[in-house]
Every structure is written in C-alpha cells, then in structure tokens.
C-alpha cells in the first residue's frame, strides 16, 4: 500500500488567521484586502470569499460552517436550473 504525500500546502491555513485578517480590516478601513492577505501569506481571493461569507453569517446570525453552506447553495441553484430546462 502506498502512502499519500501531499504536494501542496493549499487548504492548510487555519481559521484563526482569516479571523485575524478580518479583525485588522475592521479596525483599519484604509487597508486593502490584498495588502493584508499578502502580509499574512493568504490568497487575496480566499480572504475576500471568507469575508463575504462572514458578513452573510453575521447578518443571518448563524454559525460559520466549513463550506457546507456554499455547497448547499450550489446544489439548490443547479436543481432550479434543471427544473427550468425541462
């Protein structure tokens, strides 16, 4: 049996780092997402997605789940698209 060896470090950044970036951006409105992401070693697009999800969760008042909300939305959107096609 072979042992899997991970080739990249993608997806290994903890939630605490994203929260730290969000706190910095909330404190200092003059800073940009790209600059903070670069300083903390994050992808700017991932940080933007995280901030968008965080904002939606704060508005609704539900806890952040690890990607399940996004997957559910995609499935719902796909199923409504299929209903329209037929």
CSV table of C-alpha atoms in Angstrom, one decimal:
chain,number,residue,atom,x,y,z
A,1,UNK,CA,0.0,0.0,0.0
A,2,UNK,CA,1.3,3.5,-0.9
A,3,UNK,CA,1.4,6.4,1.5
A,4,UNK,CA,-0.1,9.6,0.2
A,5,UNK,CA,2.3,12.6,0.2
A,6,UNK,CA,0.7,16.0,-0.1
A,7,UNK,CA,2.2,18.0,-2.9
A,8,UNK,CA,1.0,21.5,-1.9
A,9,UNK,CA,0.1,23.3,1.2
A,10,UNK,CA,-3.3,24.5,-0.1
A,11,UNK,CA,-6.1,24.4,2.3
A,12,UNK,CA,-3.9,24.2,5.4
A,13,UNK,CA,-4.4,27.8,6.6
A,14,UNK,CA,-6.3,28.0,9.9
A,15,UNK,CA,-9.5,29.9,10.5
A,16,UNK,CA,-7.7,32.0,13.2
A,17,UNK,CA,-5.5,33.6,10.5
A,18,UNK,CA,-8.6,34.5,8.5
A,19,UNK,CA,-10.2,35.9,11.7
A,20,UNK,CA,-7.0,37.9,12.4
A,21,UNK,CA,-7.2,39.4,8.9
A,22,UNK,CA,-10.8,40.2,9.3
A,23,UNK,CA,-10.1,42.0,12.6
A,24,UNK,CA,-7.3,44.0,11.0
A,25,UNK,CA,-9.6,45.1,8.2
A,26,UNK,CA,-12.4,46.0,10.6
A,27,UNK,CA,-10.1,48.2,12.7
A,28,UNK,CA,-8.3,50.0,9.9
A,29,UNK,CA,-10.6,50.8,7.0
A,30,UNK,CA,-7.8,52.3,4.9
A,31,UNK,CA,-6.1,48.9,4.4
A,32,UNK,CA,-7.0,46.7,1.5
A,33,UNK,CA,-7.7,43.0,1.3
A,34,UNK,CA,-4.8,42.3,-1.0
A,35,UNK,CA,-2.2,44.0,1.3
A,36,UNK,CA,-3.4,42.2,4.4
A,37,UNK,CA,-3.6,38.9,2.6
A,38,UNK,CA,0.0,39.4,1.3
A,39,UNK,CA,1.2,40.3,4.8
A,40,UNK,CA,-0.4,37.2,6.4
A,41,UNK,CA,0.5,34.8,3.5
A,42,UNK,CA,-3.1,34.3,2.3
A,43,UNK,CA,-4.6,34.3,-1.2
A,44,UNK,CA,-6.4,37.6,-1.6
A,45,UNK,CA,-9.4,35.9,-3.3
A,46,UNK,CA,-9.8,33.3,-0.5
A,47,UNK,CA,-9.7,36.2,2.0
A,48,UNK,CA,-12.4,38.0,0.0
A,49,UNK,CA,-14.6,34.9,-0.1
A,50,UNK,CA,-14.1,34.4,3.6
A,51,UNK,CA,-15.1,38.0,4.4
A,52,UNK,CA,-18.2,37.7,2.2
A,53,UNK,CA,-19.3,34.5,3.9
A,54,UNK,CA,-18.5,36.0,7.3
A,55,UNK,CA,-20.6,39.1,6.5
A,56,UNK,CA,-23.6,36.9,5.4
A,57,UNK,CA,-23.4,34.9,8.6
A,58,UNK,CA,-23.3,37.9,10.8
A,59,UNK,CA,-26.4,39.3,9.1
A,60,UNK,CA,-28.3,36.0,9.5
A,61,UNK,CA,-26.9,35.2,12.9
A,62,UNK,CA,-26.0,31.6,12.2
A,63,UNK,CA,-22.6,30.0,12.9
A,64,UNK,CA,-20.0,29.6,10.1
A,65,UNK,CA,-19.8,26.0,8.8
A,66,UNK,CA,-16.9,24.7,6.8
A,67,UNK,CA,-18.1,25.0,3.3
A,68,UNK,CA,-21.4,23.2,3.7
A,69,UNK,CA,-23.5,26.4,3.1
A,70,UNK,CA,-21.7,27.1,-0.1
A,71,UNK,CA,-22.2,23.5,-1.4
A,72,UNK,CA,-25.9,23.6,-0.5
A,73,UNK,CA,-26.4,26.8,-2.4
A,74,UNK,CA,-24.7,25.4,-5.5
A,75,UNK,CA,-26.9,22.3,-5.4
A,76,UNK,CA,-30.1,24.3,-4.9
A,77,UNK,CA,-29.1,26.6,-7.8
A,78,UNK,CA,-28.3,23.6,-10.0
A,79,UNK,CA,-31.6,21.9,-9.2
A,80,UNK,CA,-33.6,25.0,-10.1
A,81,UNK,CA,-31.7,25.4,-13.3
A,82,UNK,CA,-32.6,21.8,-14.3
A,83,UNK,CA,-36.3,22.3,-13.5
A,84,UNK,CA,-36.4,25.3,-15.8
A,85,UNK,CA,-34.7,23.3,-18.7
A,86,UNK,CA,-37.4,20.6,-18.7
